[in-house]
Amino acid sequence: MTVRIGSLELKNPVMTASGTFGYGEEFAPYVDLNRLGAVVVKGLSLEPRAGNEPPRIMETAAGMLNAVGLENIGVRAFVTEKLPYLRQHDAAVIANIFGETIDEYSRIAEILNGAPGVDALEVNISCPNVKKGGIAFGADPRDAAEVTKRVKDVTDLPVIVKLTPNVTDIRAIAESVEQAGADALSLINTIRGMSVDIDKRIPHLKNITGGLSGPAIKPIALRMVWEVAGVASVPIIGVGGINTASDAIEFLIVGATAVQIGTANFVNPRATEEILEGIERYLRTRHIYDVNDVIGTLNVREEM
Amino acid sequence: MCDSVTELNRMVMTGVIHSNDAAAEDFFVMSVAVSDAFQAAMPGQFVMVRIKGRDFPFLPRPFSIFSVAHEGGTTIIEIFYQVVGKGTKLLSRLGRGDELTILGPLGKGFDIRQDRHTIVLIAGGVGIAPLNFLAEYCKGSDDVPEKQTRIICFMGARTADYLIGRERLDKICDTLLVSTDDGSEGYCGTVTDCFENHIGSVNVEDSTLYCCGPYLMMQSVARKVRKYSMPCQVSMEARMACGIGACLGCSVKMKTDDETVRYLRVCKDGPVFDVAMIDW
């Protein structure tokens, strides 16, 4: 089940999606963290962030909108309070980082570079719910490349760049980020959306718009992973609406080397482990001994 | 290995519906048999509920525990809910034998203060749910000293028909005072006004207030209790996705001494909070 994300070797391709798994410990009563390929932690900023005013979430058809606004304890508190617990486990720790300026990305990356137990960085240039930073960097190929380069300059860790779907051509961003030195790409972040209370005629979210996640976005995420797989030579981590093992396998087939489980963790806190077991079963029943033999095997030429 | 998996699984389980009856229009009491693995719940805790095998609603929904009973070897939990949307409508159509996925008990329940001997409950509408459990617990548990079992309950609803669970509370509480919006029973007006009218008969020095109801009602209680220097705990409600502290969706604004903005998670830091912790 071993897969490689740049220089990082994961014992299996199942990881958590940032912002849906806390700092890992929230899920310890439900999931054996040692079973997971990696835990991607809640996005970290240089200073603690309070996040957006509630209401922050709303269920929509086959998914949910959120506008949490990157509430987090800040990178320093993460290193002292959360990392010691996480690193005891046999799962890679991937720190998702977020800055309002390019300098902030660089400073957070520096702090984490010296932190024992962090195995890789995931650079969030795709959050739709914050006023500054986030999607502003992810929507422009040059800005996205600049953030990537500045982070790469200050860290020895593998750098994964998380892309937004809220662009005209995700391939252009992917290519630009790869050229800037990204070791891997993860996609997609949430899709901007909204929902309205027709009695009060107000948005369901205080932030008015939010990021859509859940099964509703899976076909879009899958299409984008397939598109990017056609142009990128670095590993791709597929994320977006994965709710079952067969969802995850679809992503592997279209070219993802690993997958992240996000909103499914809210529906079933045991989702990651159950999806991992489902992938293992899929391989076993088909006598496939290496998960890499499934990755990027989509057959579009032969008769279906 | 198997033991550790069972251990990890202990809070996610299948619940089998025993009954699901309308107590008034759009208000239902559901009793659900859960496995032995369901841990001892404290009053104020909640469960996340999903209809087993259904894709809709997508997210589980939080419900306060209304009561916990043990019949033979089975634990039965009751939830009291109001039909407010499509999810609760579907829930209301389920019957005996239907299955739910239950996660819980979750959250921080009421802190039962041993240093004060009177328990004052203020419940608005469906907010009676955690307070009923609290009253039953205080009368039935060995953990609560005998002398601390004086319970005064203020119960408010829109009309007499909606005073659901009052017969049970009447047996448990030393004093039960009801109020209705239309005056069809008891005091005509809000439960908070009813409480204030009777404050003279409450020994505030020796009482703790426990409150649950609509936001505006709890806000009103929060303002009133400041005058009486009476400890007060409120059980809050919010939209939730995970129920275990990860999604950060159910935030409420925390009262801070300075200008800093901080949020508390209803699911993990609560749902029960000291009234002074919330920025109303």
Coordinates of C-alpha atoms in Angstrom, one line a residue:
Chain A
M1 CA 0.0 0.0 0.0
T2 CA 3.1 2.2 0.1
V3 CA 3.0 5.4 -2.0
R4 CA 5.5 8.2 -2.5
I5 CA 4.7 11.9 -2.3
G6 CA 8.1 13.4 -3.3
S7 CA 10.6 12.3 -0.8
L8 CA 7.9 11.3 1.7
E9 CA 6.9 7.7 1.8
L10 CA 3.4 6.9 3.1
K11 CA 2.5 3.5 4.3
N12 CA -0.9 3.8 2.5
P13 CA -2.6 6.5 0.4
V14 CA -5.3 7.5 2.9
M15 CA -4.9 10.9 4.6
T16 CA -7.2 13.4 6.2
A17 CA -8.1 16.7 4.6
S18 CA -7.1 19.8 6.4
G19 CA -9.8 21.4 8.5
T20 CA -11.8 18.2 8.9
F21 CA -9.7 16.3 11.4
G22 CA -8.7 19.0 13.9
Y23 CA -5.2 18.3 15.1
G24 CA -5.8 14.5 15.1
E25 CA -6.5 14.1 18.8
E26 CA -10.2 14.9 18.3
F27 CA -10.5 11.6 16.3
A28 CA -8.4 9.4 18.5
P29 CA -11.5 7.9 20.2
Y30 CA -12.8 6.7 16.9
V31 CA -9.9 6.0 14.6
D32 CA -6.6 4.3 15.1
L33 CA -4.3 7.2 14.0
N34 CA -1.5 4.7 13.4
R35 CA -3.5 3.2 10.5
L36 CA -3.5 6.4 8.5
G37 CA -1.1 7.3 5.8
A38 CA -0.9 10.8 7.0
V39 CA -2.8 13.3 9.1
V40 CA -3.1 16.8 7.5
V41 CA -3.8 19.2 10.3
K42 CA -6.1 22.2 10.4
G43 CA -4.6 25.2 8.5
L44 CA -2.0 27.0 10.6
S45 CA -1.3 30.8 10.4
L46 CA 1.5 32.8 12.0
E47 CA -0.7 34.2 14.7
P48 CA -3.8 32.6 16.2
R49 CA -7.0 33.4 14.3
A50 CA -10.5 33.6 15.8
G51 CA -12.3 32.7 12.5
N52 CA -15.5 34.1 11.1
E53 CA -18.7 35.0 12.9
P54 CA -21.3 32.3 13.1
P55 CA -23.4 30.8 11.5
R56 CA -20.5 29.2 9.8
I57 CA -22.0 26.0 8.3
M58 CA -25.1 24.9 6.4
E59 CA -26.0 21.6 5.0
T60 CA -26.9 21.6 1.3
A61 CA -27.8 18.9 -1.2
A62 CA -25.2 16.1 -0.7
G63 CA -22.8 18.3 1.0
M64 CA -22.3 21.4 3.2
L65 CA -21.1 24.9 3.0
N66 CA -18.6 26.2 5.5
A67 CA -17.1 29.6 6.2
V68 CA -15.1 28.9 9.3
G69 CA -12.4 31.4 8.2
L70 CA -9.3 29.4 9.2
E71 CA -9.8 29.5 13.0
N72 CA -6.6 28.0 14.4
I73 CA -4.3 28.2 17.4
G74 CA -1.3 29.6 15.4
V75 CA 1.8 27.8 14.3
R76 CA 3.8 28.2 17.5
A77 CA 1.0 26.8 19.7
F78 CA 0.7 23.9 17.3
V79 CA 4.3 23.0 17.6
T80 CA 4.3 23.1 21.4
E81 CA 0.8 21.9 22.2
K82 CA -0.4 19.6 19.4
L83 CA 2.6 18.2 17.6
P84 CA 4.1 16.2 20.6
Y85 CA 0.9 14.2 20.7
L86 CA 0.5 13.7 16.9
R87 CA 4.1 12.6 16.3
Q88 CA 3.8 9.7 18.7
H89 CA 1.7 8.0 16.1
D90 CA 2.8 6.0 13.1
A91 CA 1.2 8.4 10.6
A92 CA 3.0 11.1 8.7
V93 CA 2.2 14.6 9.9
I94 CA 1.5 17.2 7.2
A95 CA 1.2 20.8 8.4
N96 CA -1.2 22.8 6.3
I97 CA -0.1 26.5 6.3
F98 CA -1.8 29.7 5.4
G99 CA -0.6 33.3 5.2
E100 CA -2.1 36.6 4.5
T101 CA 1.1 37.7 2.8
I102 CA 3.8 35.8 1.0
D103 CA 6.2 36.7 3.9
E104 CA 3.8 35.0 6.4
Y105 CA 3.9 31.8 4.4
S106 CA 7.6 31.9 4.4
R107 CA 7.9 32.6 8.2
I108 CA 5.4 29.8 9.1
A109 CA 7.4 27.4 6.8
E110 CA 10.6 28.4 8.6
I111 CA 9.1 27.7 12.0
L112 CA 7.9 24.3 10.9
N113 CA 11.1 23.4 9.2
G114 CA 12.8 23.1 12.6
A115 CA 9.9 21.3 14.3
P116 CA 10.5 17.6 14.9
G117 CA 7.7 15.4 13.7
V118 CA 6.5 17.5 10.8
D119 CA 6.9 15.3 7.6
A120 CA 5.7 17.7 4.9
L121 CA 4.0 21.1 4.4
E122 CA 0.8 21.6 2.5
V123 CA 0.5 25.2 1.3
N124 CA -3.1 26.5 1.3
I125 CA -3.5 29.0 -1.5
S126 CA -7.1 28.1 -1.9
C127 CA -9.2 29.0 1.1
P128 CA -12.4 30.8 -0.2
N129 CA -13.4 32.2 3.2
V130 CA -10.8 34.7 4.2
K131 CA -10.5 38.3 3.2
K132 CA -6.7 38.4 2.6
G133 CA -4.5 35.7 1.3
G134 CA -5.9 32.3 0.6
I135 CA -7.6 32.1 -2.8
A136 CA -6.0 35.4 -3.8
F137 CA -2.7 33.6 -4.3
G138 CA -4.2 30.5 -5.7
A139 CA -6.1 32.1 -8.5
D140 CA -3.1 33.6 -10.3
P141 CA -0.4 31.4 -11.7
R142 CA 2.4 33.9 -10.9
D143 CA 1.3 34.5 -7.4
A144 CA 0.8 30.8 -6.8
A145 CA 4.3 30.2 -8.1
E146 CA 5.8 33.0 -6.0
V147 CA 4.3 31.5 -2.8
T148 CA 5.6 28.1 -3.7
K149 CA 9.1 29.3 -4.4
R150 CA 9.3 31.3 -1.2
V151 CA 8.2 28.3 0.9
K152 CA 10.6 26.0 -0.9
D153 CA 13.4 28.4 -0.3
V154 CA 13.1 28.1 3.5
T155 CA 12.3 24.4 4.0
D156 CA 13.8 21.0 3.4
L157 CA 10.4 19.4 3.8
P158 CA 8.4 18.1 0.8
V159 CA 6.0 20.9 -0.2
I160 CA 2.5 20.1 -1.3
V161 CA 0.5 22.9 -2.8
K162 CA -3.3 22.8 -2.4
L163 CA -5.1 24.2 -5.4
T164 CA -8.5 25.9 -5.7
P165 CA -11.1 24.8 -8.2
N166 CA -12.4 28.4 -8.4
V167 CA -10.3 29.2 -11.5
T168 CA -10.9 29.0 -15.2
D169 CA -8.1 26.5 -15.9
I170 CA -6.6 24.6 -13.0
R171 CA -4.0 23.1 -15.2
A172 CA -2.3 26.5 -15.7
I173 CA -2.0 27.0 -11.9
A174 CA -0.8 23.4 -11.5
E175 CA 2.0 23.8 -14.2
S176 CA 3.1 27.1 -12.7
V177 CA 3.3 25.7 -9.2
E178 CA 5.2 22.6 -10.3
Q179 CA 7.7 24.8 -12.2
A180 CA 8.2 26.8 -9.0
G181 CA 9.3 23.6 -7.2
A182 CA 6.2 22.0 -5.7
D183 CA 6.9 18.4 -4.8
A184 CA 3.2 17.5 -5.0
L185 CA -0.2 19.0 -5.6
S186 CA -3.4 18.5 -3.7
L187 CA -6.8 19.3 -5.2
I188 CA -9.4 20.4 -4.9
N189 CA -10.2 22.8 -2.1
T190 CA -13.9 23.8 -1.7
I191 CA -16.0 25.4 -4.4
R192 CA -17.5 28.8 -3.5
G193 CA -21.2 28.6 -3.0
M194 CA -24.1 30.1 -1.0
S195 CA -27.5 29.2 0.4
V196 CA -30.5 31.5 1.4
D197 CA -33.1 31.3 4.2
I198 CA -36.3 32.2 2.2
D199 CA -38.3 33.1 5.3
K200 CA -35.9 35.7 6.6
R201 CA -34.4 36.4 3.1
I202 CA -30.9 36.2 4.6
P203 CA -27.9 34.1 3.7
H204 CA -27.6 31.0 5.8
L205 CA -24.0 31.9 6.5
K206 CA -22.9 35.1 8.2
N207 CA -20.0 35.3 5.6
I208 CA -22.7 35.2 2.9
T209 CA -20.7 32.7 0.8
G210 CA -18.9 29.6 1.8
G211 CA -17.0 26.7 0.5
L212 CA -19.0 23.7 -0.7
S213 CA -17.7 20.2 0.2
G214 CA -19.1 16.7 0.3
P215 CA -20.3 14.2 -2.3
A216 CA -21.8 17.1 -4.3
I217 CA -18.4 18.2 -5.5
K218 CA -16.8 14.8 -6.2
P219 CA -17.4 14.7 -10.0
I220 CA -15.8 18.1 -10.3
A221 CA -12.8 17.2 -8.1
L222 CA -12.4 14.0 -10.1
R223 CA -12.4 15.8 -13.4
M224 CA -9.9 18.3 -12.2
V225 CA -7.5 15.6 -10.8
W226 CA -7.8 13.8 -14.2
E227 CA -7.0 17.1 -16.0
V228 CA -4.1 18.0 -13.8
A229 CA -2.7 14.4 -14.0
G230 CA -2.5 14.9 -17.8
V231 CA 0.0 17.9 -17.4
A232 CA 1.7 17.4 -14.0
S233 CA 4.7 15.2 -13.4
V234 CA 4.6 15.5 -9.6
P235 CA 2.3 13.3 -7.5
I236 CA -1.3 14.5 -7.1
I237 CA -3.3 14.1 -3.9
G238 CA -7.0 13.8 -4.8
V239 CA -9.5 15.4 -2.4
G240 CA -13.1 16.5 -2.8
G241 CA -16.3 14.6 -1.8
I242 CA -14.7 11.2 -1.1
N243 CA -17.2 9.4 1.1
T244 CA -16.5 5.7 0.3
A245 CA -13.6 3.5 -0.7
S246 CA -15.0 3.3 -4.3
D247 CA -14.9 7.1 -4.4
A248 CA -11.2 7.0 -3.3
I249 CA -10.4 4.3 -5.9
E250 CA -11.9 6.5 -8.7
F251 CA -9.4 9.2 -7.7
L252 CA -6.5 6.7 -7.8
I253 CA -7.6 5.4 -11.2
V254 CA -7.6 8.9 -12.7
G255 CA -4.1 9.6 -11.5
A256 CA -4.1 10.6 -7.8
T257 CA -1.2 9.0 -5.8
A258 CA -3.0 9.5 -2.6
V259 CA -6.4 10.7 -1.3
Q260 CA -7.6 13.0 1.4
I261 CA -10.8 12.3 3.3
G262 CA -12.6 15.5 4.4
T263 CA -16.2 16.1 5.1
A264 CA -16.9 12.4 5.4
N265 CA -15.1 12.6 8.8
F266 CA -18.1 14.7 10.0
V267 CA -20.7 12.2 8.8
N268 CA -18.8 9.2 10.2
P269 CA -15.7 9.8 12.4
R270 CA -14.4 6.4 11.4
A271 CA -14.6 7.2 7.7
T272 CA -10.8 7.2 7.1
E273 CA -10.2 3.8 8.5
E274 CA -13.3 2.3 6.7
I275 CA -12.1 3.8 3.4
L276 CA -8.7 2.3 3.9
E277 CA -10.1 -1.1 4.6
G278 CA -12.3 -0.8 1.5
I279 CA -9.3 0.0 -0.7
E280 CA -7.4 -3.0 0.8
R281 CA -10.4 -5.2 0.1
Y282 CA -10.6 -3.9 -3.5
L283 CA -7.0 -4.8 -4.1
R284 CA -7.2 -8.2 -2.4
T285 CA -10.3 -9.4 -4.3
R286 CA -8.6 -8.4 -7.6
H287 CA -5.2 -9.9 -6.6
I288 CA -3.5 -6.6 -7.0
Y289 CA -0.5 -6.6 -4.8
D290 CA 0.6 -3.0 -5.2
V291 CA -1.7 0.0 -5.0
N292 CA 0.5 1.8 -7.4
D293 CA -0.7 -0.6 -10.1
V294 CA -4.1 1.1 -9.9
I295 CA -2.9 4.7 -9.9
G296 CA -3.3 6.5 -13.3
T297 CA -4.8 3.4 -15.0
L298 CA -7.9 5.1 -16.5
N299 CA -8.6 3.4 -19.8
V300 CA -10.3 5.9 -22.2
R301 CA -9.4 4.2 -25.5
E302 CA -10.8 0.8 -25.4
E303 CA -14.5 0.0 -25.7
M304 CA -16.3 0.3 -22.4
Chain B
M1 CA -6.5 -6.1 18.1
C2 CA -10.2 -7.0 18.1
D3 CA -10.5 -5.6 21.5
S4 CA -8.9 -2.3 20.6
V5 CA -11.2 -1.9 17.6
T6 CA -14.2 -2.6 19.8
E7 CA -12.8 0.0 22.2
L8 CA -12.5 2.6 19.4
N9 CA -15.9 1.8 18.1
R10 CA -17.6 2.2 21.4
M11 CA -19.2 5.6 20.7
V12 CA -20.5 4.9 17.2
M13 CA -23.4 2.5 17.3
T14 CA -26.7 1.4 15.9
G15 CA -29.8 2.4 17.8
V16 CA -33.1 0.7 17.4
I17 CA -36.2 2.8 17.7
H18 CA -38.7 1.5 20.4
S19 CA -41.2 4.3 20.0
N20 CA -41.5 7.7 18.2
D21 CA -44.7 9.4 19.3
A22 CA -46.1 12.8 18.7
A23 CA -46.4 14.6 22.0
A24 CA -48.0 17.7 20.4
E25 CA -48.1 19.0 16.8
D26 CA -44.6 18.8 15.4
F27 CA -43.1 17.7 18.8
F28 CA -42.0 14.1 19.2
V29 CA -40.5 11.9 21.9
M30 CA -38.4 9.1 20.6
S31 CA -37.0 6.2 22.6
V32 CA -34.0 4.4 21.2
A33 CA -32.4 1.2 22.4
V34 CA -28.6 1.5 22.3
S35 CA -26.0 -1.1 22.9
D36 CA -24.3 -1.8 26.3
A37 CA -21.4 0.1 24.9
F38 CA -23.3 3.4 25.3
Q39 CA -21.4 5.0 28.1
A40 CA -23.0 6.6 31.2
A41 CA -24.3 9.9 30.0
M42 CA -24.4 13.0 32.1
P43 CA -27.3 15.4 31.9
G44 CA -26.6 18.1 29.3
Q45 CA -24.8 15.7 27.0
F46 CA -26.1 15.0 23.5
V47 CA -26.0 12.5 20.7
M48 CA -25.4 12.9 17.0
V49 CA -28.2 11.0 15.1
R50 CA -28.4 9.9 11.5
I51 CA -31.0 7.7 9.9
K52 CA -29.1 4.5 9.2
G53 CA -28.5 3.7 5.5
R54 CA -29.9 7.0 4.2
D55 CA -27.9 9.5 2.3
F56 CA -30.2 12.3 3.3
P57 CA -29.9 14.2 5.6
F58 CA -26.2 14.2 4.8
L59 CA -24.9 15.3 8.2
P60 CA -25.9 13.9 11.5
R61 CA -28.0 16.1 13.8
P62 CA -27.4 16.8 17.4
F63 CA -30.1 16.1 20.0
S64 CA -30.0 16.6 23.8
I65 CA -30.6 13.5 25.8
F66 CA -34.1 13.8 27.4
S67 CA -33.7 10.7 29.6
V68 CA -31.7 7.5 30.1
A69 CA -33.3 4.3 31.4
H70 CA -32.2 0.8 31.8
E71 CA -34.6 -2.0 30.9
G72 CA -33.1 -5.4 31.6
G73 CA -29.7 -5.4 29.9
T74 CA -30.7 -2.6 27.5
T75 CA -30.1 1.1 27.7
I76 CA -32.9 3.2 26.4
I77 CA -32.2 6.8 25.6
E78 CA -35.0 9.3 24.9
I79 CA -34.8 12.4 22.7
F80 CA -37.4 15.1 22.5
Y81 CA -37.4 17.0 19.3
Q82 CA -39.3 19.5 17.2
V83 CA -39.9 19.1 13.5
V84 CA -38.2 22.1 12.0
G85 CA -36.9 21.0 8.6
K86 CA -36.8 18.1 6.2
G87 CA -34.4 16.1 8.4
T88 CA -36.5 16.1 11.5
K89 CA -39.6 15.5 9.3
L90 CA -38.1 12.3 8.1
L91 CA -37.1 11.4 11.6
S92 CA -40.7 11.9 12.8
R93 CA -41.9 9.3 10.2
L94 CA -39.7 6.5 11.6
G95 CA -41.2 3.8 13.8
R96 CA -40.5 0.9 16.0
G97 CA -37.7 -1.2 14.7
D98 CA -36.2 1.4 12.4
E99 CA -32.5 2.0 12.9
L100 CA -30.4 5.0 13.6
T101 CA -26.7 5.6 13.7
I102 CA -25.9 7.1 17.1
L103 CA -22.7 8.8 18.2
G104 CA -22.4 9.7 21.8
P105 CA -22.8 10.7 24.5
L106 CA -20.9 13.8 23.5
G107 CA -20.0 17.2 25.0
K108 CA -19.7 18.6 28.4
G109 CA -22.9 18.3 30.5
F110 CA -24.1 20.2 33.5
D111 CA -21.8 20.8 36.4
I112 CA -23.9 19.8 39.4
R113 CA -22.7 22.0 42.2
Q114 CA -22.4 20.2 45.5
D115 CA -22.1 23.4 47.5
R116 CA -25.6 24.6 46.7
H117 CA -28.7 22.7 47.6
T118 CA -31.5 24.0 45.4
I119 CA -31.7 23.4 41.7
V120 CA -33.7 25.9 39.7
L121 CA -34.6 24.8 36.1
I122 CA -35.8 27.3 33.5
A123 CA -36.9 25.6 30.3
G124 CA -38.4 27.1 27.2
G125 CA -40.1 24.8 24.7
V126 CA -38.0 21.9 23.5
G127 CA -35.3 23.2 25.9
I128 CA -36.9 21.0 28.6
A129 CA -35.0 18.0 27.1
P130 CA -31.6 18.3 29.0
L131 CA -33.3 19.7 32.1
N132 CA -35.6 16.8 32.4
F133 CA -32.6 14.5 32.3
L134 CA -30.9 16.7 34.9
A135 CA -33.9 16.5 37.2
E136 CA -34.2 12.7 36.9
Y137 CA -30.5 12.4 37.4
C138 CA -30.4 14.5 40.6
K139 CA -33.3 12.5 42.1
G140 CA -31.9 9.2 41.1
S141 CA -28.2 9.3 41.4
D142 CA -26.1 8.3 44.3
D143 CA -23.6 10.9 43.3
V144 CA -25.9 13.7 44.3
P145 CA -26.3 14.2 48.0
E146 CA -29.8 13.6 49.4
K147 CA -30.1 17.1 50.7
Q148 CA -29.4 18.6 47.3
T149 CA -32.5 17.3 45.8
R150 CA -34.8 20.3 46.1
I151 CA -35.8 21.1 42.5
I152 CA -37.8 24.1 41.4
C153 CA -38.7 24.0 37.7
F154 CA -40.0 26.9 35.6
M155 CA -41.4 25.5 32.4
G156 CA -42.6 27.6 29.5
A157 CA -44.3 26.8 26.2
R158 CA -46.5 28.4 23.6
T159 CA -49.8 26.8 24.9
A160 CA -50.8 24.2 27.4
D161 CA -50.7 21.5 24.7
Y162 CA -46.9 22.1 24.4
L163 CA -46.0 21.6 28.0
I164 CA -44.5 18.3 27.1
G165 CA -43.1 16.1 29.9
R166 CA -44.8 18.1 32.7
E167 CA -46.4 15.0 34.3
R168 CA -43.0 13.4 34.7
L169 CA -41.5 16.6 36.0
D170 CA -44.4 17.1 38.3
K171 CA -43.5 13.9 40.1
I172 CA -39.8 14.8 40.4
C173 CA -39.8 18.5 41.1
D174 CA -40.6 19.9 44.5
T175 CA -42.2 22.9 42.8
L176 CA -43.2 23.1 39.1
L177 CA -44.4 26.4 37.8
V178 CA -45.7 26.6 34.2
S179 CA -46.2 29.5 31.9
T180 CA -47.7 29.7 28.4
D181 CA -47.6 32.5 25.8
D182 CA -51.4 32.5 25.5
G183 CA -52.2 31.9 29.1
S184 CA -54.0 28.6 28.4
E185 CA -52.2 27.3 31.5
G186 CA -50.3 28.8 34.3
Y187 CA -48.7 32.2 34.1
C188 CA -49.5 34.1 30.9
G189 CA -46.2 35.3 29.5
T190 CA -42.6 34.3 29.2
V191 CA -41.0 31.7 31.4
T192 CA -38.3 34.3 32.3
D193 CA -40.9 36.7 33.6
C194 CA -42.5 33.9 35.5
F195 CA -39.1 33.1 37.1
E196 CA -38.5 36.7 38.0
N197 CA -42.0 37.0 39.6
H198 CA -41.1 34.1 41.9
I199 CA -37.5 35.0 42.6
G200 CA -38.5 36.1 46.1
S201 CA -39.3 32.5 47.0
V202 CA -36.0 31.2 45.8
N203 CA -33.0 31.2 48.2
V204 CA -30.6 32.6 45.7
E205 CA -27.6 32.1 48.0
D206 CA -28.1 28.4 48.0
S207 CA -29.4 27.8 44.4
T208 CA -27.9 27.0 41.0
L209 CA -29.8 27.9 37.9
Y210 CA -29.9 25.6 34.9
C211 CA -31.4 27.0 31.7
C212 CA -32.2 25.8 28.2
G213 CA -34.4 27.2 25.5
P214 CA -34.5 29.6 22.6
Y215 CA -31.5 31.9 22.3
L216 CA -33.5 35.1 23.1
M217 CA -34.9 33.4 26.3
M218 CA -31.4 32.4 27.5
Q219 CA -30.1 35.9 26.7
S220 CA -32.9 37.3 28.8
V221 CA -32.1 34.9 31.7
A222 CA -28.4 35.9 31.3
R223 CA -29.3 39.5 31.9
K224 CA -31.6 38.8 34.8
V225 CA -29.2 36.6 36.8
R226 CA -26.6 39.2 36.9
K227 CA -28.8 41.0 39.4
Y228 CA -29.0 38.0 41.7
S229 CA -25.4 36.8 41.7
M230 CA -26.7 33.3 41.2
P231 CA -24.6 30.7 39.4
C232 CA -26.2 29.9 36.1
Q233 CA -25.5 27.3 33.4
V234 CA -27.0 27.3 30.0
S235 CA -27.3 24.6 27.4
M236 CA -26.6 26.1 23.9
E237 CA -27.7 25.0 20.5
A238 CA -26.0 25.5 17.1
R239 CA -25.8 24.0 13.7
M240 CA -23.2 21.2 13.9
A241 CA -21.5 19.0 11.4
C242 CA -19.2 16.6 13.4
G243 CA -20.2 17.0 17.0
I244 CA -16.7 16.2 18.2
G245 CA -14.9 19.5 18.0
A246 CA -13.3 19.2 14.5
C247 CA -15.4 21.2 12.1
L248 CA -15.5 24.4 14.1
G249 CA -19.0 25.0 12.7
C250 CA -20.9 25.4 16.0
S251 CA -19.1 28.4 17.4
V252 CA -20.5 30.8 19.9
K253 CA -18.8 34.1 20.8
M254 CA -17.0 34.0 24.1
K255 CA -17.1 36.8 26.6
T256 CA -13.6 38.3 26.9
D257 CA -12.2 41.0 29.1
D258 CA -10.7 42.9 26.3
E259 CA -11.5 43.4 22.6
T260 CA -10.1 40.0 21.5
V261 CA -12.6 37.9 19.6
R262 CA -12.7 34.3 20.6
Y263 CA -15.2 31.5 19.9
L264 CA -16.2 28.4 21.9
R265 CA -17.4 25.2 20.3
V266 CA -20.9 24.2 21.4
C267 CA -20.1 20.6 20.8
K268 CA -16.9 20.2 22.7
D269 CA -16.5 23.2 25.0
G270 CA -20.3 22.9 25.7
P271 CA -23.1 22.5 25.1
V272 CA -23.4 23.5 28.7
F273 CA -21.6 26.8 29.6
D274 CA -21.5 29.0 32.6
V275 CA -23.7 31.9 31.5
A276 CA -20.8 34.4 32.1
M277 CA -18.7 32.7 29.5
I278 CA -20.9 33.7 26.6
D279 CA -20.9 37.1 24.9
W280 CA -24.7 37.6 24.6

